[in-house]
Amino acid sequence: MPIQSHLIFDFNMGPQAFVLCKCLIDNFTIHDGHVAIRGSTLDSVLFRVGVIAALRSKKLDGLAVGVMVTASHNPEQDNGVKVVDPRGEMLEGSWEAHATNLANAPTTDDFLAVLDTLIRTTKIDISKPARVVYARDTRPSGVALVAALEDGLSAIGAEGRNAGVTTTPILHYLVKAINTKNTPESYGDDSEEGYFQKLGTAFQNLVAGRPPLEALLIDCANGVGALAASTLTEYLDGSLSLILENASISTPGALNFACGADYVKTMQRLPPSLADRLKPGQRACSLDGDADRLMYYYLDERGIFHMLDGDKIAALVAAFIVDLVKSAGLENEVKVGVVQTAYANGASTKYLAGRLPVKCVATGVKHLHHAAEHFNIGVYFEANGHGTVLFSPSTQSKLALYQPSTPAQSTALKHLINLTQLINQTVGDALSDILLVEVVLAHKSYTGIEWDSLYVDLPNRLVKVVVNNRNAFRTENAERRLLSPPGLQSKIDELVRRYDGGRSFVRPSGTEDVVRVYAEAVVRSQADELAFRVAGLVYDAAGGDPSKRPKEFL
Ligand code: 16G
Ligand code: ZN
């Protein structure tokens, strides 16, 4: 039987996500380094995901659970699935393991046995109702996967709601909106229209009276973001012009190909398709295939590419929110903090740490999201462009009840309240983040150039090392130091000391069977050299064959 598709699991995209992929590698086929699954198996996995989502809903008394069929920034032939918890956030940690076991049970009998154990151990009342809302991105393989998911939902008697072809963040929004409907915490109308209305109105309130910004060019990665961005335009009522590029959602193979946020971040260059579209100084940005990542950039007068990544977005947004909190007279009551990972550029950390508390956590949105919940207002962004801002429930009530004593305080307060509406607080959302960035630029009268000059990025380099067993690499201190293999960290430390402004860390990937090496230094050539030398140390420590050592590893 031919291999029809690649399937990537992302129940909660933390280290656990790989557990599932690993099992799939063990159970099924590996093809070009991807987890490849035959069509029939793939259908059965989606069927099982339907059952898992329904059980999660039953466990929570029928609250709606979300399922998103997407492989995000990965190539079009890949596909995957994410489960969204009722608050609109990622699936709770303990359920990742359940999902892993269920999806990987080798036979139907095994599957039923695992199911039975799960129902008993987590005390699920199977007679409870189950509601699941699901959507897919524009990948052609999504149609069959959704059908298989629907079969799983009917098998367990769950009520399904098909949200059609939409972005991952819109699906997260819908889950939260459904579950908060007719409550004091209502998140908005539980429809796509409700989402666009909420964002569009908040944006217009926030930019009212500001001179309009020049049009923004958006690279839609030839994905579902093109549909959503086009609808968003209707709700902005002329307050911001969007020029949509790479919007070919039906061209085979175009999705994420030589475009999109991941291409821009990893290649550190303009998508070739935009080369004759972008004028010097004009702002542009790229979404990824499911529109939950965002990269901004511009070309300077000499045509040189400048990237404004997740770190630059965090710096822009956090400084703006801190100023608003101060102007509202709330600086003693509302504490703003930022969450980053070790990948954050050292210059961004320095810039932010001079202004507000900064916390570093392990890679993966769930770690950032949870850490951000500990601040009154928590700003989190990964350098790769995934991020959002969380306003704690008590902060939202404080804002609602606060009595400003001057007109300036009142204006700042209104802006803060509108920001709570503009920002998709369930998950990183490229469209909502675009509007947030544009609000700050409009308020500060910044072009991309001024935004970029908040701080100068340290040159950095990311390298992959293929090893036999990446589980031999264990980290501590938010992945900034290695615990094992023994002795490797001290060798890295010794090397790093020889580089001006040097910093480097090594971590096993959670999504690929490789070890990643990050390095930065004051000078570009030094950052490259440091990265390759550390990669060489990793290669040796992993027992790589010296005759096959990649030559760039020195
Ligand atoms: C996933 C994560 C992302 C993380 C990346 C790291 C989510 C939704 N996405 O894409 O946050 O940066 O994995 O991949 O959690 P790595 O472990 O292979 O470096
Ligand atoms: Zn994505």
Coordinates of C-alpha atoms and ligand atoms in Angstrom, one line a residue:
M1 CA 0.0 0.0 0.0
P2 CA 1.5 3.4 -0.9
I3 CA 2.4 5.9 1.8
Q4 CA -0.3 8.5 1.5
S5 CA 0.6 11.0 4.1
H6 CA 2.8 12.0 7.0
L7 CA 1.2 12.4 10.3
I8 CA 2.5 14.6 13.1
F9 CA 1.0 14.5 16.5
D10 CA 0.8 17.6 18.6
F11 CA -1.5 16.9 21.5
N12 CA 0.3 19.4 23.5
M13 CA 3.5 20.0 21.7
G14 CA 5.8 19.7 24.6
P15 CA 8.4 16.9 25.1
Q16 CA 5.4 14.5 25.3
A17 CA 4.5 15.2 21.8
F18 CA 7.5 13.3 20.7
V19 CA 6.6 10.3 22.8
L20 CA 3.8 9.7 20.4
C21 CA 5.9 10.3 17.3
K22 CA 8.5 7.9 18.7
C23 CA 5.9 5.2 19.2
L24 CA 4.7 5.8 15.7
I25 CA 8.2 5.4 14.5
D26 CA 8.4 2.1 16.4
N27 CA 5.1 0.9 15.1
F28 CA 4.9 2.2 11.7
T29 CA 7.2 3.4 8.9
I30 CA 9.9 6.1 8.8
H31 CA 10.2 7.9 5.5
D32 CA 12.6 10.7 4.8
G33 CA 12.9 11.3 8.5
H34 CA 9.2 11.9 8.9
V35 CA 6.8 9.7 10.6
A36 CA 5.0 8.1 7.7
I37 CA 1.7 6.2 8.1
R38 CA -0.3 4.4 5.6
G39 CA -3.7 5.9 4.8
S40 CA -5.8 3.3 6.5
T41 CA -3.8 3.6 9.7
L42 CA -3.9 7.3 9.5
D43 CA -7.7 7.2 9.4
S44 CA -7.8 4.9 12.4
V45 CA -5.6 7.3 14.4
L46 CA -8.0 10.2 13.7
F47 CA -10.9 8.0 14.7
R48 CA -9.1 7.4 18.0
V49 CA -8.5 11.1 18.5
G50 CA -12.3 11.6 18.1
V51 CA -12.8 9.1 20.9
I52 CA -10.1 10.7 23.1
A53 CA -11.6 14.2 22.6
A54 CA -15.1 12.9 23.4
L55 CA -13.9 11.2 26.6
R56 CA -12.1 14.4 27.7
S57 CA -15.4 16.2 27.2
K58 CA -17.4 13.6 29.2
K59 CA -14.8 13.8 32.0
L60 CA -15.5 17.6 32.1
D61 CA -19.2 17.2 32.2
G62 CA -19.8 17.9 28.5
L63 CA -17.7 21.0 28.1
A64 CA -16.7 21.5 24.5
V65 CA -13.3 20.2 23.5
G66 CA -11.5 21.2 20.3
V67 CA -9.7 19.2 17.6
M68 CA -7.6 20.9 15.0
V69 CA -6.3 19.0 12.0
T70 CA -3.1 20.8 10.9
A71 CA 0.6 20.3 10.6
S72 CA 1.3 24.0 11.1
H73 CA 4.5 25.2 9.3
N74 CA 5.4 21.7 8.0
P75 CA 5.2 20.8 4.3
E76 CA 1.9 20.2 2.7
Q77 CA 2.2 16.4 2.5
D78 CA 2.4 16.2 6.3
N79 CA -0.6 16.4 8.5
G80 CA -1.3 16.3 12.2
V81 CA -3.8 16.9 15.0
K82 CA -4.0 19.0 18.1
V83 CA -6.5 18.7 20.9
V84 CA -7.7 21.9 22.6
D85 CA -8.9 21.9 26.2
P86 CA -12.2 23.6 27.2
R87 CA -10.6 26.9 28.3
G88 CA -9.3 27.2 24.8
E89 CA -5.8 26.2 25.9
M90 CA -3.7 23.1 25.1
L91 CA -4.6 19.7 26.4
E92 CA -3.9 19.2 30.1
G93 CA -0.6 17.4 30.7
S94 CA -1.9 14.2 32.2
W95 CA -4.1 13.6 29.2
E96 CA -1.2 13.7 26.8
A97 CA -0.1 10.4 28.2
H98 CA -3.6 8.9 27.9
A99 CA -3.8 10.2 24.3
T100 CA -0.4 8.7 23.5
N101 CA -1.4 5.3 24.8
L102 CA -4.7 5.3 23.0
A103 CA -3.4 6.5 19.7
N104 CA -0.6 3.9 19.7
A105 CA -2.5 0.8 20.9
P106 CA -1.3 -1.7 18.2
T107 CA -4.6 -3.5 17.6
T108 CA -8.3 -2.7 18.1
D109 CA -8.4 -5.0 21.1
D110 CA -5.5 -3.3 22.7
F111 CA -7.2 0.0 22.0
L112 CA -10.4 -1.1 23.7
A113 CA -8.4 -2.4 26.7
V114 CA -6.5 1.0 27.1
L115 CA -9.9 2.7 26.7
D116 CA -11.4 0.6 29.4
T117 CA -8.5 1.3 31.8
L118 CA -8.6 5.0 31.1
I119 CA -12.4 5.2 31.8
R120 CA -11.9 3.3 35.1
T121 CA -8.8 5.0 36.4
T122 CA -9.9 8.5 35.6
K123 CA -13.5 7.7 36.7
I124 CA -15.2 9.0 33.5
D125 CA -19.0 8.7 33.6
I126 CA -19.6 7.5 30.1
S127 CA -23.3 8.4 30.2
K128 CA -22.3 12.1 30.3
P129 CA -22.7 14.2 27.1
A130 CA -19.7 14.9 24.9
R131 CA -19.2 17.9 22.7
V132 CA -16.4 18.4 20.2
V133 CA -15.8 21.3 17.9
Y134 CA -13.3 20.6 15.1
A135 CA -11.7 22.3 12.1
R136 CA -8.9 21.8 9.6
D137 CA -6.4 23.9 7.7
T138 CA -6.2 23.9 3.9
R139 CA -4.2 20.7 3.5
P140 CA -5.9 18.4 1.0
S141 CA -5.4 15.4 3.3
G142 CA -7.5 17.1 5.9
V143 CA -10.8 16.2 4.3
A144 CA -10.3 12.4 4.9
L145 CA -8.9 13.0 8.3
V146 CA -11.9 15.0 9.4
A147 CA -14.2 12.3 8.1
A148 CA -12.3 9.7 10.2
L149 CA -12.5 12.0 13.2
E150 CA -16.3 12.3 12.7
D151 CA -16.6 8.5 12.6
G152 CA -14.8 8.4 16.0
L153 CA -17.2 11.0 17.3
S154 CA -20.3 9.2 16.2
A155 CA -18.9 5.8 17.5
I156 CA -18.9 7.2 21.0
G157 CA -22.1 9.3 20.5
A158 CA -20.4 12.7 20.8
E159 CA -22.1 15.8 19.5
G160 CA -19.7 17.2 16.8
R161 CA -19.6 20.7 15.4
N162 CA -17.6 21.2 12.2
A163 CA -16.0 24.7 12.2
G164 CA -14.8 24.1 8.6
V165 CA -11.5 25.4 7.3
T166 CA -10.1 27.9 9.7
T167 CA -7.0 28.9 11.6
T168 CA -5.8 27.1 14.8
P169 CA -6.2 30.2 16.9
I170 CA -9.8 30.7 15.7
L171 CA -10.6 27.1 16.7
H172 CA -9.1 27.9 20.2
Y173 CA -11.3 31.0 20.3
L174 CA -14.4 29.0 19.4
V175 CA -13.8 26.4 22.1
K176 CA -13.5 29.1 24.8
A177 CA -16.4 31.1 23.4
I178 CA -18.7 28.0 23.4
N179 CA -17.7 27.1 27.0
T180 CA -18.2 30.6 28.4
K181 CA -21.4 31.4 26.5
N182 CA -24.0 33.1 28.6
T183 CA -21.6 33.4 31.6
P184 CA -20.1 36.5 33.1
E185 CA -16.8 35.4 31.5
S186 CA -18.2 35.3 28.0
Y187 CA -15.3 35.3 25.6
G188 CA -17.4 36.5 22.6
D189 CA -20.0 35.1 20.2
D190 CA -19.1 31.5 19.4
S191 CA -18.7 32.0 15.7
E192 CA -16.0 33.1 13.3
E193 CA -18.0 36.2 12.9
G194 CA -17.9 36.8 16.6
Y195 CA -14.1 36.4 16.5
F196 CA -13.6 38.9 13.7
Q197 CA -16.1 41.3 15.2
K198 CA -14.3 41.3 18.5
L199 CA -10.9 41.9 17.0
G200 CA -12.0 44.4 14.5
T201 CA -13.9 46.5 17.0
A202 CA -11.1 46.5 19.5
F203 CA -8.6 47.5 16.8
Q204 CA -10.7 50.4 15.6
N205 CA -11.1 51.7 19.1
L206 CA -7.4 51.5 19.7
V207 CA -6.3 53.3 16.6
A208 CA -9.1 55.9 16.5
G209 CA -7.7 59.4 16.0
R210 CA -4.2 58.1 15.0
P211 CA -2.9 58.8 11.5
P212 CA -3.4 55.6 9.3
L213 CA -0.3 53.5 8.8
E214 CA 1.0 52.5 5.4
A215 CA -0.4 49.3 4.0
L216 CA 1.0 46.1 5.5
L217 CA 2.0 43.3 3.2
I218 CA 1.1 39.8 4.5
D219 CA 2.7 36.6 3.3
C220 CA 0.0 34.1 4.0
A221 CA 2.2 31.0 3.4
N222 CA -0.4 29.9 0.8
G223 CA -2.5 28.6 3.8
V224 CA -5.6 29.2 5.7
G225 CA -4.3 32.5 7.0
A226 CA -5.1 33.9 3.5
L227 CA -8.8 33.2 4.1
A228 CA -8.9 34.6 7.6
A229 CA -6.9 37.7 6.7
S230 CA -9.2 38.4 3.8
T231 CA -12.2 38.2 6.1
L232 CA -10.5 40.3 8.8
T233 CA -10.1 43.1 6.2
E234 CA -13.9 43.4 6.1
Y235 CA -14.0 44.0 9.8
L236 CA -11.3 46.6 9.9
D237 CA -13.4 49.0 8.0
G238 CA -10.5 50.7 6.3
S239 CA -8.6 51.3 9.6
L240 CA -5.7 49.2 8.3
S241 CA -4.9 48.1 4.7
L242 CA -3.7 44.6 4.2
I243 CA -2.0 43.4 1.0
L244 CA -2.3 39.7 0.9
E245 CA 0.5 37.8 -0.8
N246 CA 1.1 34.0 -1.1
A247 CA -2.6 33.4 -0.9
S248 CA -2.8 30.5 -3.3
I249 CA -4.6 28.0 -1.1
S250 CA -5.5 25.6 -3.9
T251 CA -2.1 25.4 -5.7
P252 CA -0.7 21.9 -5.0
G253 CA 2.5 21.9 -2.9
A254 CA 2.4 25.7 -2.4
L255 CA 1.6 25.6 1.3
N256 CA 4.6 26.8 3.4
F257 CA 6.8 26.3 0.3
A258 CA 9.6 28.9 0.2
C259 CA 7.4 31.2 2.3
G260 CA 5.7 31.6 5.6
A261 CA 7.0 32.4 9.2
D262 CA 9.2 29.3 9.6
Y263 CA 10.9 29.9 6.3
V264 CA 11.7 33.5 7.2
K265 CA 12.9 32.6 10.7
T266 CA 15.1 29.7 9.7
M267 CA 16.5 31.1 6.4
Q268 CA 16.6 34.7 7.9
R269 CA 15.6 36.0 4.5
L270 CA 12.7 37.4 2.5
P271 CA 10.5 34.8 0.8
P272 CA 11.7 35.0 -2.9
S273 CA 8.1 35.5 -4.0
L274 CA 8.1 38.9 -2.2
A275 CA 11.3 40.2 -3.7
D276 CA 9.7 42.5 -6.3
R277 CA 6.7 43.3 -4.1
L278 CA 8.3 44.9 -1.1
K279 CA 9.4 48.6 -1.2
P280 CA 12.3 49.7 1.0
G281 CA 11.1 50.6 4.5
Q282 CA 7.6 49.0 3.9
R283 CA 6.4 46.6 6.7
A284 CA 5.7 43.0 5.9
C285 CA 5.0 39.9 7.8
S286 CA 4.7 36.1 7.3
L287 CA 2.1 33.8 8.9
D288 CA 2.7 30.0 9.1
G289 CA 0.4 27.4 7.6
D290 CA -2.2 27.5 10.4
A291 CA -1.7 31.2 11.3
D292 CA -0.4 30.9 14.8
R293 CA 3.1 32.2 14.2
L294 CA 4.1 35.6 13.0
M295 CA 7.4 37.1 11.7
Y296 CA 7.7 40.8 10.7
Y297 CA 10.5 42.3 8.5
Y298 CA 11.4 45.1 6.2
L299 CA 14.1 45.9 3.6
D300 CA 16.2 48.9 4.3
E301 CA 17.3 51.5 1.7
R302 CA 20.1 49.2 0.6
G303 CA 17.7 46.3 0.1
I304 CA 19.1 44.5 3.2
F305 CA 16.6 42.3 5.0
H306 CA 15.8 43.0 8.7
M307 CA 13.8 40.5 10.7
L308 CA 11.5 41.5 13.5
D309 CA 10.9 38.1 15.2
G310 CA 9.0 37.0 18.3
D311 CA 11.6 38.6 20.6
K312 CA 11.2 42.0 18.8
I313 CA 7.4 41.6 19.1
A314 CA 7.7 40.9 22.8
A315 CA 10.0 43.9 23.3
L316 CA 7.6 46.2 21.4
V317 CA 4.4 45.0 23.1
A318 CA 5.7 44.6 26.7
A319 CA 7.2 48.1 26.7
F320 CA 3.9 49.5 25.4
I321 CA 1.8 47.7 28.0
V322 CA 4.1 48.8 30.8
D323 CA 3.7 52.4 29.7
L324 CA -0.1 52.1 29.6
V325 CA -0.2 50.5 33.1
K326 CA 1.8 53.5 34.4
S327 CA -0.2 56.1 32.5
A328 CA -3.4 54.5 34.0
G329 CA -1.9 54.9 37.5
L330 CA -1.9 51.2 38.1
E331 CA 1.8 50.4 38.3
N332 CA 1.7 49.4 41.9
E333 CA -1.2 47.1 41.4
V334 CA -0.7 45.5 38.0
K335 CA 2.7 43.7 37.5
V336 CA 3.7 43.0 33.9
G337 CA 6.2 40.3 33.1
V338 CA 7.7 38.6 30.1
V339 CA 8.4 34.9 29.5
Q340 CA 11.0 33.8 27.0
T341 CA 12.9 30.6 26.2
A342 CA 16.7 30.1 25.9
Y343 CA 16.3 30.8 22.2
A344 CA 15.5 34.5 22.9
N345 CA 18.3 36.7 21.6
G346 CA 20.5 37.9 24.4
A347 CA 20.0 41.5 23.4
S348 CA 16.3 41.2 23.7
T349 CA 16.6 39.7 27.2
K350 CA 18.9 42.6 28.2
Y351 CA 16.5 45.2 26.8
L352 CA 13.5 43.6 28.5
A353 CA 15.2 42.8 31.8
G354 CA 16.0 46.5 32.2
R355 CA 12.3 47.3 32.2
L356 CA 10.3 44.4 33.7
P357 CA 10.7 40.9 35.2
V358 CA 11.7 38.3 32.6
K359 CA 11.4 34.6 33.1
C360 CA 13.1 31.9 31.0
V361 CA 11.3 28.5 30.6
A362 CA 11.8 25.4 28.5
T363 CA 10.8 25.4 24.9
G364 CA 7.2 24.7 24.0
V365 CA 4.1 26.9 24.2
K366 CA 2.6 25.1 27.2
H367 CA 5.6 26.1 29.3
L368 CA 5.5 29.7 28.2
H369 CA 1.7 29.9 28.6
H370 CA 1.7 28.5 32.1
A371 CA 4.6 30.8 33.3
A372 CA 2.8 33.8 31.8
E373 CA -0.3 33.0 33.9
H374 CA 1.8 33.8 37.0
F375 CA 2.0 37.5 36.1
N376 CA -0.9 40.0 36.3
I377 CA -0.2 40.7 32.7
G378 CA 2.1 38.1 31.2
V379 CA 3.7 38.6 27.7
Y380 CA 5.1 35.5 26.1
F381 CA 6.7 35.0 22.7
E382 CA 9.0 32.4 21.3
A383 CA 11.7 33.8 19.0
N384 CA 9.9 31.7 16.3
G385 CA 6.9 34.1 16.4
H386 CA 4.4 32.2 18.5
G387 CA 3.1 34.2 21.4
T388 CA 0.4 36.2 23.1
V389 CA -0.4 38.3 26.2
L390 CA -2.4 37.0 29.1
F391 CA -4.4 39.2 31.4
S392 CA -5.1 37.4 34.7
P393 CA -8.9 37.2 35.6
S394 CA -8.2 39.4 38.7
T395 CA -6.5 42.0 36.5
Q396 CA -9.4 42.0 34.1
S397 CA -11.8 42.6 37.0
K398 CA -9.5 45.3 38.4
L399 CA -9.5 47.1 35.0
A400 CA -13.3 46.9 34.8
L401 CA -13.8 48.4 38.3
Y402 CA -10.9 50.9 38.4
Q403 CA -11.9 54.6 38.7
P404 CA -9.3 56.7 36.9
S405 CA -8.7 60.2 38.4
T406 CA -7.5 62.1 35.3
P407 CA -8.4 62.1 31.6
A408 CA -5.0 60.7 30.8
Q409 CA -5.5 57.8 33.2
S410 CA -9.0 57.2 31.7
T411 CA -7.6 57.0 28.1
A412 CA -4.8 54.6 29.2
L413 CA -7.4 52.4 31.0
K414 CA -9.6 52.3 27.9
H415 CA -6.6 51.2 25.8
L416 CA -5.8 48.4 28.3
I417 CA -9.4 47.2 28.3
N418 CA -9.5 47.2 24.5
L419 CA -6.2 45.3 24.4
T420 CA -7.9 42.5 26.5
Q421 CA -10.4 42.2 23.6
L422 CA -7.9 42.6 20.8
I423 CA -5.5 39.9 22.0
N424 CA -6.4 36.2 21.6
Q425 CA -5.5 35.1 25.1
T426 CA -6.1 31.4 24.4
V427 CA -3.0 30.8 22.2
G428 CA -0.6 32.7 19.9
D429 CA -2.6 34.1 17.1
A430 CA -0.8 35.6 14.1
L431 CA -3.8 37.8 13.0
S432 CA -4.5 39.1 16.5
D433 CA -0.7 39.7 17.0
I434 CA -0.6 41.6 13.7
L435 CA -3.3 43.9 15.0
L436 CA -1.5 44.3 18.3
V437 CA 1.8 45.2 16.7
E438 CA 0.0 47.7 14.4
V439 CA -1.7 49.3 17.4
V440 CA 1.7 49.9 19.0
L441 CA 3.3 51.2 15.8
A442 CA 0.4 53.6 15.3
H443 CA 0.6 54.8 18.9
K444 CA 4.4 55.3 18.8
S445 CA 4.4 56.6 15.2
Y446 CA 7.1 53.9 14.5
T447 CA 8.1 52.5 11.2
G448 CA 9.7 49.1 11.1
I449 CA 13.1 50.8 11.3
E450 CA 12.4 52.6 14.6
W451 CA 10.9 49.4 16.0
D452 CA 14.0 47.5 14.9
S453 CA 16.3 50.0 16.7
L454 CA 14.9 49.2 20.2
Y455 CA 17.9 46.9 20.4
V456 CA 20.4 45.3 18.0
D457 CA 20.2 41.5 17.8
L458 CA 23.3 39.5 18.6
P459 CA 24.4 37.4 15.6
N460 CA 23.3 33.8 16.3
R461 CA 23.3 30.4 14.7
L462 CA 21.2 27.3 15.1
V463 CA 22.7 23.9 14.1
K464 CA 21.2 20.4 14.2
V465 CA 23.3 17.3 15.1
V466 CA 22.0 13.9 14.2
V467 CA 22.8 11.5 17.0
N468 CA 22.0 7.9 17.8
N469 CA 20.1 8.6 21.0
R470 CA 19.0 12.1 21.7
N471 CA 17.5 10.9 25.0
A472 CA 21.1 10.8 26.3
F473 CA 20.9 14.6 26.3
R474 CA 19.2 15.8 29.4
T475 CA 19.0 19.5 30.4
E476 CA 18.3 21.7 33.5
N477 CA 17.8 25.3 34.2
A478 CA 15.2 25.9 31.4
E479 CA 17.3 23.9 28.9
R480 CA 20.2 26.3 29.3
R481 CA 22.5 23.6 30.8
L482 CA 23.2 20.0 30.1
L483 CA 23.1 17.4 32.8
S484 CA 24.2 14.6 30.5
P485 CA 26.2 13.3 28.8
P486 CA 28.5 13.8 31.7
G487 CA 31.3 16.3 31.3
L488 CA 29.9 17.9 28.1
Q489 CA 28.6 21.0 29.7
S490 CA 31.9 22.0 31.2
K491 CA 33.6 21.6 27.8
I492 CA 30.9 23.9 26.3
D493 CA 31.5 26.4 29.2
E494 CA 35.2 26.4 28.5
L495 CA 34.6 27.0 24.8
V496 CA 32.0 29.8 25.3
R497 CA 34.4 31.7 27.6
R498 CA 36.7 32.3 24.6
Y499 CA 34.1 34.2 22.6
D500 CA 33.2 37.8 23.2
G501 CA 29.5 37.9 24.3
G502 CA 29.4 34.2 23.7
R503 CA 26.4 32.1 24.8
S504 CA 25.5 28.6 23.7
F505 CA 23.2 25.8 24.8
V506 CA 22.3 22.3 23.6
R507 CA 18.9 20.6 23.9
P508 CA 17.3 17.5 22.4
S509 CA 14.5 18.5 19.9
G510 CA 11.0 17.6 21.0
T511 CA 9.8 17.2 17.4
E512 CA 12.7 15.8 15.4
D513 CA 15.2 13.1 16.1
V514 CA 18.1 15.5 16.5
V515 CA 19.9 17.6 19.1
R516 CA 19.9 21.3 18.6
V517 CA 22.8 23.7 19.2
Y518 CA 22.3 27.4 19.6
A519 CA 25.1 29.9 19.8
E520 CA 25.4 33.7 19.8
A521 CA 28.3 36.1 20.0
V522 CA 29.0 39.8 19.3
V523 CA 30.4 39.1 15.8
R524 CA 28.7 36.9 13.2
S525 CA 31.7 34.8 12.3
Q526 CA 32.3 34.1 16.0
A527 CA 28.6 33.0 16.5
D528 CA 28.9 30.6 13.6
E529 CA 32.2 29.3 14.7
L530 CA 31.0 28.8 18.3
A531 CA 27.9 26.9 17.1
F532 CA 29.9 24.6 14.9
R533 CA 32.4 23.9 17.6
V534 CA 29.8 23.1 20.2
A535 CA 28.1 20.9 17.5
G536 CA 31.4 19.1 17.2
L537 CA 31.5 18.5 21.0
V538 CA 28.0 17.2 20.8
Y539 CA 28.9 14.9 17.9
D540 CA 31.9 13.5 19.8
A541 CA 30.0 13.1 23.1
A542 CA 27.2 11.2 21.2
G543 CA 29.8 8.7 20.0
G544 CA 29.8 9.8 16.4
D545 CA 32.2 8.2 14.0
P546 CA 35.2 10.5 13.7
S547 CA 35.7 9.8 10.0
K548 CA 32.1 10.9 9.4
R549 CA 32.2 14.0 11.5
P550 CA 30.7 16.9 9.4
K551 CA 33.6 19.0 8.2
E552 CA 32.0 22.3 9.3
F553 CA 32.1 21.0 12.9
L554 CA 35.8 21.9 12.8
Ligands
16G1 C1 6.6 23.1 18.5 C2 6.1 24.0 19.6 C3 6.9 25.3 19.6 C4 8.4 24.9 19.8 C5 8.8 23.9 18.8 C6 10.2 23.4 19.2 C7 3.8 24.4 20.2 C8 2.4 24.7 19.7 N1 4.7 24.4 19.3 O1 6.5 23.6 17.3 O2 6.5 26.0 20.7 O3 9.2 26.1 19.7 O4 8.0 22.8 18.8 O5 10.6 22.3 18.4 O6 4.0 24.1 21.3 P1 11.9 21.5 18.8 O7 11.7 20.9 20.2 O8 12.0 20.5 17.7 O9 13.1 22.4 18.8
ZN2 ZN 1.5 26.9 13.4

